[in-house]
C-alpha positions as a printed Julia matrix, in Angstrom:
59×3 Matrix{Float64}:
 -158.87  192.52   86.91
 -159.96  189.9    89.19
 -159.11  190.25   92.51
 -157.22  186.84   92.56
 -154.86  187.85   89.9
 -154.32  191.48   91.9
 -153.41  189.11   95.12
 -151.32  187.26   93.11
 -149.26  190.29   91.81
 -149.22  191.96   95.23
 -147.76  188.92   96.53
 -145.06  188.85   93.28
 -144.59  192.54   93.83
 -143.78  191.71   97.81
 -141.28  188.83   96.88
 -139.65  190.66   94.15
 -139.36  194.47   95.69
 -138.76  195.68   99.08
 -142.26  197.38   99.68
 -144.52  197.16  102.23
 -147.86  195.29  102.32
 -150.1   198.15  102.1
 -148.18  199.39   99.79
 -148.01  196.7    97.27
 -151.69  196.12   97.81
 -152.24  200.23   96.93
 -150.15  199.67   93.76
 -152.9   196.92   92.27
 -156.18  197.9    94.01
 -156.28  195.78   96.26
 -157.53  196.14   99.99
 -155.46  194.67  102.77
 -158.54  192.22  104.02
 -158.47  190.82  100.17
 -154.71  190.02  100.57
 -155.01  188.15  104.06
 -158.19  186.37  102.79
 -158.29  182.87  104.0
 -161.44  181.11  102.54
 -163.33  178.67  105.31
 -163.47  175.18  104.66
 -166.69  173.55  103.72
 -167.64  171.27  106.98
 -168.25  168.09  105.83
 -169.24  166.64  109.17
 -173.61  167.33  108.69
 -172.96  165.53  105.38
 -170.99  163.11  106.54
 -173.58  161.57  109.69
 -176.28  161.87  107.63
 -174.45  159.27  105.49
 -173.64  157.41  107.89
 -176.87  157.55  109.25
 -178.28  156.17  105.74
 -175.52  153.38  105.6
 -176.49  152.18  108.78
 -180.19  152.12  108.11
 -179.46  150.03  105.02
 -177.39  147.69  106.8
């Protein structure tokens, strides 16, 4: 099972039943760091001066 679909379930499990995190997270495999898991944005800034940069070269 992917480990998006075990987050999801943990979190259903945690909404529906009065376990604990670590608990829920034991019940579908998944480790505690995969539940908090916060992906990083993509920074957009190098892309976006080097744009610029080409825009303004054209002008």
């Amino acid at each position: 099972m992917p480990t998006k679909a075990r987050k999801t379930w943990a979190q259903q499990l945690q909404q529906n039943h009065s376990v604990t995190i670590t608990m829920n997270c034991a019940i579908v495999g998944l480790s505690r760091c995969a539940y908090y898991y916060q992906p990083k944005l993509q920074d957009d800034s190098v892309i976006i001066s080097v744009e610029y940069k080409t825009l303004k070269q054209a002008a």
